[in-house]
Each structure stands twice: as structure tokens, then as C-alpha cells.
């Protein structure tokens, strides 16, 4: 067992004590399994605050934060303009659960900004928005089935909870006939009956599925960048091919922009890749750290989500206090005609190139992939050093050394950089990060991989 005192460079006693307390009252000691010992060893760091681009743990250690609340904190922690907006809005009361002007103002901004967004419905989380969007697609088309891609994650609701987790490649079946693997216990077979599982980044497989179920597919549902298997870019023309297939086979294209929305550009992945969905959902960066999500799309389709049509409720929908933050965040992202995104992309280029250099210098077989300010390091398993790109769920399952990434991430904590320790997730950058911060990440990775500390990324002998 690696003990707290064995951590290099910093004490984390308070985190350890809090974890003991937490285990007595919280399942696994946390509120989402990815925060617990599935990813963190020997205990999670308890984070108590953040400032700009840094996060601060319960023992007062500061880390450069490139996890950023799994991508939600587009402007970093406690941005003064956003905290002022929040305070001002909260002083008028937390919640109305009524029609309110703030929701109109923020929906107007979304319609002005997002390709194809003619109507908006607010929700609270990416999971909820995806549930609503699927129900909408089914209700509008009168069809039950939908295409879901291997390795894509759309939240934890039943119909999407299949083959979202990285699995040993032996279990996933033949490429032409993927075996659907439920992500969880407690899901009835009926809930997954209409989920048609297809490999991503291959338009021919989508067309084959559309032909197999003619007139039965409500929507092709896709992440525009595969963001829950590291970072995997859509192949050239792939998203346009999905658009064309949806039109030709008279089905809808639903793009889940929970991760990419307001992150890859003001128009999200749709803007970046020049594709327009029929339905799109947002979460994460939309709320700049607060639970705000949205479903948007063509007015005719969105119009089905009305009283007596496709039902969508929510006491907390369009919480005006949180939407005050969203409105200000969108304004900040819009200022300077795309300047924030040009900076984010430049920072991403800097850190990606630097990390590639570090891996090469240390002769560590690893790939660094990014799409704009979303990036991930893929350590390659022994015997897989020849692999030059991770392009799919199956590549990820076959070639990526997830254990090694996990140890690397823990060693990065000791160097003062906080990133998700799951190889299937990814790092992101915030508008408040600087080129000096990127140098700090590169230097930390170099220190971890330098000969002196190489042991940190080898399996500890006594675990
Ligand atoms: C593409 C995608 N959709 C939906 C979700 C679910 O969002 P939330 O965690 O806000 O429920 C996630 C979460 O990571 C996601 O990556």
C-alpha cells in the first residue's frame, strides 16, 4: 500500500483523514465513482477551493488545474466577473421555477451563437439533456431505435448505458457486429433493445445500420469528438458524412456537445467542423462550473417538446441565478471576436508539442492527441509501440496502457499539476491559463519521466 507519507513532495494528511470520515457516510467515500478509488490511490485528494487556473486541496497544496471540473470550468475557478454575477443574482433569490427574463436573455445568446439553434430548452446536466434529446427525437419521428456509437458517453441514463467504458478488446465482438456491453447493473434488457451499437469514424457501418433498420431509426446520436476515450478526432469529412446519411435516410442527427460546446469555439464542434445537427445538447462549459445544460435545435423539431407532446419537466430548469453566470460567460467568450478560442488553441499547441517532446526525450512510447484545448496522453502497451494514432474505441481498448497513465497522473499531482487520472478522460485548458502554465505542465511531465523519478510510473511493488 502506498501510504500518505510516501507521496513525493507534499503532505496530504487532511485528505486522508477526510477520506476515512467520508467512507463512513458516503458510498465509496465520494459522490460519483470516478472520484473514488477507481481512479485515485490510495485515497482521493479532497479539493477545497480554486483560484484562476489553480485548484487547492484540503492541506493547502496548490495544483495547476487541467481537469477543470471535467471540462466545465472554461474560465477557471472563481472568475471575478462570474462570481460578481452570481452574487448579484443570488441576492434576488435562488430560484423562481417560473418563467423569467434571464432564461430569455441566455436563450437569445445561444440562438445567436450556435449553428442551427432556433429554440432552446434548459436542463441541468448533460445526462438530463441527453435523455430529453433522445425522447424528443423519438417523439418527433415516432420511431424507437437510435444509433449509438461504441465508446461514446451520453450520461448515465439507461438507453445510453452501453459500451461506454473501455473494455478488454476480447469482450467487444467483431467490428461488423459489436457486442453491446451494458455499463451497469440494474438496466433491463428492454431499455437497451432499441440502442443500435455501431463503431465510430466509419460512415459505411452507419449506412449499414440505417439499411438494416429502414424507417426505424429516430436519430444518429454522436459525440462530435470522442471525448470519453481520451481525445479522438472525427476523421476528415466524417461528421459531414453523418449529416448526409441522416438526410438521405430521413433520420435526425443529434450531436451531443456536452463536452465540446462553448469549448472548441463559440459555435462548438458544429462551428469548428462546419456541420449542423437537427438537435444538439450542451452542459459542462455552458454553465462555467454550475449545473446548466440545454437542448437546442430546429424550431419545428424542438416544437414537439410542448405540453401534451414530448414531456420534459424540471423544478431547477433555467435557474436564473446560475443562468446569470452562463450569460456572462457566453459574453466573455464572444468578446474580441474569437480571441479566447485563438488563445486556447495556441496554448493547446504549445503544451501538446511540449508533451510530445518530453515523451520522445524520455523514449516513452506514448501519443499525445488533441482537438483544440482538449488533449490526452495515450501510453502504449508493451508490444504496441508501432501504433501511430488512437482512432477508435477498439484502438483504445487494444493499445492504451491505462494503468501507466493512472500512475503518471498521480506523479503529476506530486509535481503540482492536477489532471484526471483516468486515461479514458482528458485534460482541458481554461481561458485564464497562460503560456507559463503550459511550461509548468511540460516541466512537470519531464520531471515525472526523468530517470530519477521513472519508478513513479512503474507499478509500485507492494500494491
Ligand atoms: C458527451 C457527454 N454527454 C453527456 C455527459 C453527461 O454529462 P453530466 O455529467 O453533466 O450529466 C457527459 C459527461 O461527461 C459527456 O461527456
Coordinates of C-alpha atoms and ligand atoms in Angstrom, one line a residue:
X1 CA 0.0 0.0 0.0
X2 CA 1.4 3.4 -0.9
X3 CA 1.0 5.5 2.2
X4 CA 0.3 9.2 2.5
X5 CA 3.8 9.9 3.8
X6 CA 5.2 8.2 0.7
X7 CA 3.7 10.8 -1.6
X8 CA 6.5 12.9 -3.0
X9 CA 6.9 16.5 -2.1
X10 CA 3.6 17.3 -0.4
X11 CA 1.6 16.3 2.6
X12 CA -2.0 15.2 2.1
X13 CA -2.9 14.2 5.7
X14 CA -6.1 16.1 5.8
X15 CA -7.3 14.4 2.5
X16 CA -6.5 11.1 4.1
X17 CA -8.4 11.9 7.3
X18 CA -11.4 13.3 5.3
X19 CA -11.5 10.1 3.2
X20 CA -11.8 8.0 6.3
X21 CA -14.6 10.2 7.6
X22 CA -16.3 10.1 4.1
X23 CA -16.3 6.4 3.9
X24 CA -18.5 6.2 7.0
X25 CA -21.2 8.2 5.4
X26 CA -20.8 8.4 1.6
X27 CA -20.9 5.4 -0.7
X28 CA -17.2 4.8 -1.7
X29 CA -16.5 8.0 0.2
X30 CA -17.5 10.1 -2.8
X31 CA -20.5 11.2 -4.9
X32 CA -19.5 9.8 -8.3
X33 CA -17.4 6.7 -8.7
X34 CA -14.9 8.4 -11.0
X35 CA -13.9 10.5 -7.9
X36 CA -13.1 7.5 -5.8
X37 CA -10.6 4.7 -5.6
X38 CA -11.5 3.5 -9.1
X39 CA -9.2 6.3 -10.2
X40 CA -7.4 7.7 -7.1
X41 CA -4.8 5.8 -4.9
X42 CA -4.6 5.3 -2.1
X43 CA -7.3 7.9 -1.5
X44 CA -8.7 10.9 -3.5
X45 CA -7.4 14.3 -2.9
X46 CA -10.1 16.4 -1.3
X47 CA -10.3 19.7 -3.1
X48 CA -11.4 22.7 -1.1
X49 CA -11.1 25.6 -3.5
X50 CA -9.7 27.1 -6.6
X51 CA -8.3 30.4 -7.9
X52 CA -7.9 31.2 -11.5
X53 CA -6.1 28.3 -13.2
X54 CA -5.2 26.5 -9.9
X55 CA -7.1 24.2 -7.6
X56 CA -6.3 23.9 -3.9
X57 CA -6.5 20.8 -1.8
X58 CA -7.6 20.3 1.8
X59 CA -4.0 20.5 3.0
X60 CA -3.5 23.8 1.2
X61 CA -1.4 22.3 -1.7
X62 CA -1.9 24.2 -5.0
X63 CA -2.1 22.5 -8.3
X64 CA -2.3 23.8 -11.8
X65 CA -5.7 22.5 -12.8
X66 CA -6.2 20.9 -16.2
X67 CA -9.1 18.8 -15.1
X68 CA -11.3 21.8 -14.5
X69 CA -14.3 20.1 -13.2
X70 CA -14.2 17.6 -16.2
X71 CA -14.2 20.5 -18.6
X72 CA -16.9 22.7 -17.0
X73 CA -14.6 25.5 -15.8
X74 CA -14.0 27.2 -19.1
X75 CA -12.9 30.4 -17.2
X76 CA -11.1 28.6 -14.4
X77 CA -12.0 28.9 -10.7
X78 CA -13.9 31.8 -9.1
X79 CA -13.5 34.2 -12.0
X80 CA -14.3 37.7 -10.5
X81 CA -16.8 38.6 -13.2
X82 CA -18.7 35.4 -12.8
X83 CA -18.7 35.4 -9.0
X84 CA -20.0 39.0 -9.1
X85 CA -22.8 38.0 -11.5
X86 CA -23.6 35.0 -9.2
X87 CA -23.7 37.1 -6.1
X88 CA -25.8 39.8 -7.6
X89 CA -28.3 37.3 -9.0
X90 CA -28.4 35.3 -5.7
X91 CA -29.3 38.4 -3.8
X92 CA -32.5 38.4 -5.7
X93 CA -33.3 34.9 -4.5
X94 CA -32.0 31.4 -5.6
X95 CA -34.8 30.1 -7.7
X96 CA -38.2 31.0 -9.2
X97 CA -39.3 27.8 -11.0
X98 CA -41.4 30.3 -13.1
X99 CA -40.9 32.0 -16.4
X100 CA -38.1 34.5 -16.1
X101 CA -36.3 37.1 -18.1
X102 CA -32.8 35.7 -17.6
X103 CA -33.8 32.5 -19.5
X104 CA -34.9 34.5 -22.4
X105 CA -31.7 36.6 -22.5
X106 CA -29.5 33.5 -22.3
X107 CA -31.6 31.6 -24.9
X108 CA -31.2 34.6 -27.2
X109 CA -27.5 34.4 -26.9
X110 CA -27.5 30.7 -27.6
X111 CA -29.7 31.1 -30.7
X112 CA -27.4 33.9 -32.0
X113 CA -24.3 31.8 -31.4
X114 CA -25.0 28.2 -32.1
X115 CA -25.5 26.9 -35.7
X116 CA -29.0 25.6 -36.2
X117 CA -30.2 26.6 -32.7
X118 CA -33.7 28.2 -33.3
X119 CA -35.3 27.1 -30.0
X120 CA -33.8 26.2 -26.6
X121 CA -34.9 24.2 -23.6
X122 CA -32.8 24.4 -20.4
X123 CA -32.0 21.4 -18.3
X124 CA -29.4 20.9 -15.5
X125 CA -26.9 18.3 -16.5
X126 CA -25.6 16.7 -19.7
X127 CA -27.2 13.4 -18.7
X128 CA -30.6 15.1 -18.4
X129 CA -30.3 17.0 -21.6
X130 CA -29.3 13.8 -23.5
X131 CA -32.3 12.0 -22.0
X132 CA -34.6 14.8 -23.2
X133 CA -33.0 15.0 -26.6
X134 CA -33.5 11.2 -27.2
X135 CA -37.1 11.4 -26.1
X136 CA -37.6 14.4 -28.4
X137 CA -36.0 12.5 -31.4
X138 CA -38.2 9.5 -30.7
X139 CA -41.3 11.6 -30.1
X140 CA -40.8 13.8 -33.2
X141 CA -40.1 10.9 -35.6
X142 CA -42.4 8.3 -34.0
X143 CA -39.5 5.8 -34.1
X144 CA -37.9 3.9 -31.2
X145 CA -34.4 2.9 -32.4
X146 CA -31.4 5.1 -32.4
X147 CA -27.7 4.7 -33.4
X148 CA -25.2 4.9 -30.5
X149 CA -21.5 4.6 -31.1
X150 CA -19.1 2.4 -29.3
X151 CA -17.1 4.3 -26.6
X152 CA -19.4 7.3 -26.7
X153 CA -20.9 8.5 -23.4
X154 CA -24.1 10.5 -23.2
X155 CA -24.6 10.4 -19.4
X156 CA -25.7 7.5 -17.3
X157 CA -29.4 7.1 -18.3
X158 CA -30.5 3.6 -19.3
X159 CA -30.7 3.6 -23.1
X160 CA -27.3 5.2 -23.5
X161 CA -25.5 3.0 -20.9
X162 CA -24.0 0.5 -23.2
X163 CA -20.4 0.1 -24.4
X164 CA -19.3 3.5 -23.0
X165 CA -16.5 2.2 -20.9
X166 CA -13.2 1.0 -22.2
X167 CA -13.2 -2.8 -22.1
X168 CA -10.7 -5.5 -22.8
X169 CA -10.8 -5.9 -26.6
X170 CA -11.7 -9.6 -26.4
X171 CA -15.1 -8.8 -25.0
X172 CA -16.4 -6.4 -27.6
X173 CA -17.2 -8.7 -30.5
X174 CA -16.5 -8.4 -34.3
X175 CA -16.3 -5.0 -35.8
X176 CA -19.2 -5.6 -38.1
X177 CA -21.4 -6.8 -35.2
X178 CA -20.3 -5.2 -31.9
X179 CA -21.4 -6.9 -28.7
X180 CA -23.4 -4.4 -26.7
X181 CA -21.9 -4.4 -23.1
X182 CA -24.2 -2.8 -20.5
X183 CA -22.3 -0.3 -18.4
X184 CA -24.2 -1.0 -15.3
X185 CA -26.2 -3.5 -13.3
X186 CA -29.9 -2.6 -12.9
X187 CA -30.5 -1.9 -16.6
X188 CA -33.3 -4.1 -18.1
X189 CA -32.7 -5.6 -21.5
X190 CA -35.8 -3.7 -22.7
X191 CA -34.1 -0.4 -22.0
X192 CA -31.3 -1.3 -24.4
X193 CA -33.4 -3.1 -27.0
X194 CA -33.6 -0.1 -29.3
X195 CA -30.0 1.1 -28.9
X196 CA -28.2 0.1 -32.1
X197 CA -24.5 -0.1 -31.4
X198 CA -22.1 0.9 -34.2
X199 CA -18.3 1.6 -34.4
X200 CA -17.5 5.3 -34.8
X201 CA -15.5 7.1 -37.5
X202 CA -16.7 4.7 -40.2
X203 CA -19.6 6.0 -42.3
X204 CA -20.1 2.7 -44.0
X205 CA -21.0 1.0 -40.7
X206 CA -23.6 3.7 -40.1
X207 CA -25.1 3.3 -43.5
X208 CA -25.2 -0.5 -43.0
X209 CA -27.2 0.0 -39.7
X210 CA -29.6 2.5 -41.4
X211 CA -30.2 0.0 -44.2
X212 CA -30.7 -2.8 -41.7
X213 CA -33.5 -0.9 -39.9
X214 CA -35.1 1.1 -42.7
X215 CA -37.5 3.8 -41.4
X216 CA -36.9 2.7 -37.8
X217 CA -34.0 4.9 -36.7
X218 CA -35.1 8.1 -34.8
X219 CA -31.6 9.6 -34.7
X220 CA -27.9 9.1 -35.2
X221 CA -26.5 10.2 -31.8
X222 CA -22.9 11.2 -31.7
X223 CA -20.2 13.0 -29.8
X224 CA -18.6 15.2 -32.4
X225 CA -15.1 14.5 -30.9
X226 CA -14.7 11.3 -29.0
X227 CA -14.1 12.7 -25.5
X228 CA -14.6 9.7 -23.2
X229 CA -11.9 7.6 -24.8
X230 CA -9.2 10.2 -24.4
X231 CA -9.5 12.6 -27.3
X232 CA -10.2 11.1 -30.7
X233 CA -10.9 13.4 -33.6
X234 CA -13.5 12.7 -36.2
X235 CA -11.9 11.6 -39.5
X236 CA -11.9 14.1 -42.3
X237 CA -15.4 14.5 -43.6
X238 CA -16.9 12.1 -41.1
X239 CA -19.3 14.4 -39.4
X240 CA -20.4 15.7 -42.9
X241 CA -21.0 12.1 -43.9
X242 CA -23.2 11.6 -40.8
X243 CA -25.2 14.7 -41.8
X244 CA -25.6 13.4 -45.4
X245 CA -26.6 9.9 -44.2
X246 CA -29.2 11.3 -41.8
X247 CA -30.7 13.3 -44.7
X248 CA -30.6 10.5 -47.2
X249 CA -32.2 8.0 -44.8
X250 CA -34.6 10.5 -43.4
X251 CA -33.5 10.4 -39.8
X252 CA -32.2 13.1 -37.4
X253 CA -28.7 13.9 -36.5
X254 CA -28.3 14.6 -32.7
X255 CA -24.8 15.9 -31.8
X256 CA -24.0 15.8 -28.1
X257 CA -21.9 18.8 -27.4
X258 CA -21.8 18.4 -23.7
X259 CA -18.0 18.4 -23.8
X260 CA -17.3 20.4 -27.0
X261 CA -20.0 23.1 -26.7
X262 CA -18.5 26.5 -25.9
X263 CA -15.1 24.8 -25.7
X264 CA -14.0 24.1 -29.2
X265 CA -15.1 27.5 -30.4
X266 CA -18.1 29.8 -29.8
X267 CA -20.1 27.6 -32.2
X268 CA -18.8 24.4 -30.5
X269 CA -17.8 21.4 -32.7
X270 CA -20.6 22.3 -35.1
X271 CA -18.8 25.6 -35.9
X272 CA -15.4 24.1 -35.8
X273 CA -16.2 21.2 -38.2
X274 CA -18.8 23.0 -40.3
X275 CA -21.7 20.6 -39.6
X276 CA -25.2 21.3 -38.5
X277 CA -27.2 19.0 -36.3
X278 CA -31.0 18.8 -36.0
X279 CA -30.7 18.5 -32.2
X280 CA -27.8 19.5 -30.1
X281 CA -27.2 19.3 -26.3
X282 CA -24.9 21.3 -24.1
X283 CA -23.7 21.0 -20.5
X284 CA -20.3 21.5 -18.8
X285 CA -18.8 24.7 -20.2
X286 CA -22.2 26.2 -20.8
X287 CA -22.6 26.6 -17.0
X288 CA -18.9 27.6 -16.5
X289 CA -18.9 25.4 -13.4
X290 CA -22.6 25.4 -12.5
X291 CA -25.2 22.9 -13.4
X292 CA -26.7 24.4 -16.5
X293 CA -27.5 22.3 -19.6
X294 CA -29.6 22.9 -22.7
X295 CA -31.2 21.2 -25.6
X296 CA -31.4 23.2 -28.8
X297 CA -32.3 22.7 -32.4
X298 CA -34.6 23.4 -35.3
X299 CA -37.8 25.1 -34.2
X300 CA -40.0 22.5 -35.9
X301 CA -38.3 19.7 -34.0
X302 CA -38.0 21.5 -30.7
X303 CA -41.7 22.4 -31.0
X304 CA -42.6 18.8 -30.3
X305 CA -41.3 19.3 -26.8
X306 CA -44.5 21.0 -25.7
X307 CA -47.3 20.4 -23.3
X308 CA -49.2 17.3 -24.5
X309 CA -46.3 16.4 -26.8
X310 CA -42.9 15.3 -25.7
X311 CA -42.7 15.8 -21.9
X312 CA -39.8 17.4 -20.2
X313 CA -40.1 18.8 -16.7
X314 CA -37.7 20.2 -14.1
X315 CA -38.0 22.2 -10.9
X316 CA -34.5 23.5 -11.4
X317 CA -34.6 24.1 -15.2
X318 CA -33.4 27.6 -16.2
X319 CA -32.4 28.6 -12.6
X320 CA -31.9 32.3 -13.1
X321 CA -29.1 32.6 -10.6
X322 CA -27.0 30.1 -12.5
X323 CA -28.1 31.4 -15.8
X324 CA -26.7 34.8 -14.8
X325 CA -23.3 33.2 -14.8
X326 CA -24.0 31.4 -18.1
X327 CA -25.0 34.7 -19.8
X328 CA -21.8 36.5 -18.6
X329 CA -19.7 33.5 -19.6
X330 CA -21.0 33.5 -23.1
X331 CA -20.5 37.2 -23.4
X332 CA -16.9 36.8 -22.2
X333 CA -16.3 34.1 -24.8
X334 CA -17.9 36.3 -27.5
X335 CA -15.7 39.3 -26.8
X336 CA -12.8 40.0 -29.0
X337 CA -14.2 38.1 -32.0
X338 CA -12.9 34.7 -31.1
X339 CA -9.8 35.8 -29.2
X340 CA -10.4 33.5 -26.3
X341 CA -10.5 30.5 -28.6
X342 CA -7.4 31.5 -30.5
X343 CA -5.6 31.8 -27.2
X344 CA -6.9 28.4 -26.0
X345 CA -5.8 26.8 -29.3
X346 CA -2.3 28.4 -29.1
X347 CA -1.9 27.2 -25.5
X348 CA -3.0 23.7 -26.6
X349 CA -0.5 23.7 -29.4
X350 CA 2.2 24.7 -27.0
X351 CA 1.5 22.1 -24.4
X352 CA 0.8 19.3 -26.9
X353 CA 4.1 19.9 -28.7
X354 CA 5.9 20.1 -25.4
X355 CA 4.5 16.9 -24.1
X356 CA 5.4 15.1 -27.3
X357 CA 8.9 16.4 -26.9
X358 CA 9.1 15.1 -23.4
X359 CA 7.8 11.7 -24.3
X360 CA 10.4 11.5 -27.1
X361 CA 13.3 12.6 -25.0
X362 CA 12.4 10.0 -22.3
X363 CA 11.9 7.4 -25.1
X364 CA 8.5 6.6 -23.6
X365 CA 6.1 5.1 -26.2
X366 CA 3.2 7.5 -26.0
X367 CA 0.9 9.5 -28.3
X368 CA -0.4 13.0 -27.4
X369 CA -3.6 13.7 -29.2
X370 CA -5.6 16.9 -29.1
X371 CA -8.6 18.7 -30.7
X372 CA -8.2 22.4 -29.7
X373 CA -7.9 22.7 -25.9
X374 CA -8.9 19.1 -25.3
X375 CA -5.9 16.8 -25.0
X376 CA -4.8 13.4 -23.8
X377 CA -1.6 11.3 -23.5
X378 CA -2.0 7.7 -24.5
X379 CA 0.7 5.5 -23.1
X380 CA 1.1 2.5 -25.4
X381 CA 1.1 -1.1 -24.0
X382 CA 4.3 -3.1 -24.4
X383 CA 4.4 -4.5 -27.9
X384 CA 2.2 -1.7 -29.2
X385 CA 4.9 0.9 -29.7
X386 CA 4.3 0.8 -33.5
X387 CA 0.8 2.4 -33.1
X388 CA 0.8 5.9 -34.5
X389 CA -2.8 7.1 -33.7
X390 CA -5.7 6.1 -31.5
X391 CA -8.7 6.4 -33.8
X392 CA -11.4 4.4 -32.2
X393 CA -12.8 2.7 -29.1
X394 CA -11.2 -0.5 -30.3
X395 CA -7.8 1.1 -30.7
X396 CA -8.1 2.5 -27.2
X397 CA -9.1 -0.9 -25.8
X398 CA -6.3 -2.7 -27.7
X399 CA -3.3 -0.4 -27.3
X400 CA -3.6 2.0 -24.4
X401 CA -1.9 1.4 -21.1
X402 CA -4.4 2.8 -18.7
X403 CA -2.6 1.7 -15.6
X404 CA 0.5 3.6 -16.6
X405 CA -1.5 6.7 -17.3
X406 CA -3.0 6.5 -13.9
X407 CA 0.4 6.2 -12.2
X408 CA 1.6 9.1 -14.4
X409 CA -1.3 11.3 -13.3
X410 CA -0.6 10.6 -9.6
X411 CA 3.1 11.5 -10.2
X412 CA 1.9 14.7 -11.8
X413 CA -0.1 15.6 -8.7
X414 CA 3.2 15.4 -6.8
X415 CA 4.6 17.9 -9.3
X416 CA 1.7 20.2 -8.7
X417 CA -0.4 19.5 -11.8
X418 CA -3.9 18.2 -11.4
X419 CA -5.4 16.2 -14.2
X420 CA -8.0 13.4 -14.5
X421 CA -6.2 10.1 -13.6
X422 CA -8.4 8.2 -16.0
X423 CA -6.9 7.5 -19.4
X424 CA -10.4 7.5 -20.9
X425 CA -10.9 11.1 -19.9
X426 CA -8.8 14.1 -21.0
X427 CA -7.3 17.4 -20.0
X428 CA -8.6 20.8 -20.9
X429 CA -7.4 24.4 -20.6
X430 CA -9.1 27.4 -19.3
X431 CA -9.2 31.0 -20.7
X432 CA -7.2 32.1 -17.6
X433 CA -4.3 29.8 -18.3
X434 CA -1.0 31.3 -19.6
X435 CA 1.9 30.1 -21.7
X436 CA 3.9 30.0 -18.4
X437 CA 1.3 27.5 -17.1
X438 CA 1.9 25.3 -20.2
X439 CA 5.6 25.4 -19.4
X440 CA 4.8 24.2 -15.9
X441 CA 2.8 21.2 -17.3
X442 CA 5.7 20.3 -19.6
X443 CA 8.3 20.7 -16.9
X444 CA 6.2 18.5 -14.5
X445 CA 5.9 15.8 -17.1
X446 CA 9.6 15.9 -17.8
X447 CA 10.3 15.6 -14.1
X448 CA 8.0 12.6 -13.8
X449 CA 9.5 10.9 -16.7
X450 CA 13.1 11.8 -15.9
X451 CA 15.3 8.9 -14.9
X452 CA 15.3 10.0 -11.3
X453 CA 11.6 9.5 -11.0
X454 CA 11.0 6.9 -13.5
X455 CA 9.9 4.5 -10.8
X456 CA 6.8 6.6 -10.2
X457 CA 5.3 5.4 -13.4
X458 CA 6.2 1.8 -12.9
X459 CA 3.8 -0.3 -10.8
X460 CA 4.6 0.1 -7.1
X461 CA 6.0 -3.3 -5.9
X462 CA 3.8 -3.6 -2.9
X463 CA 0.3 -2.7 -4.3
Ligands
LIG1 C1 -20.5 13.7 -24.2 C2 -21.2 13.7 -22.9 N1 -22.5 13.7 -22.8 C3 -23.1 13.7 -21.6 C4 -22.4 13.7 -20.4 C5 -23.1 13.7 -19.1 O1 -23.0 15.0 -18.5 P1 -23.2 15.2 -17.0 O2 -22.1 14.6 -16.3 O3 -23.3 16.7 -16.8 O4 -24.5 14.5 -16.6 C6 -21.0 13.7 -20.5 C7 -20.2 13.7 -19.2 O5 -19.0 13.6 -19.2 C8 -20.4 13.7 -21.7 O6 -19.1 13.6 -21.8

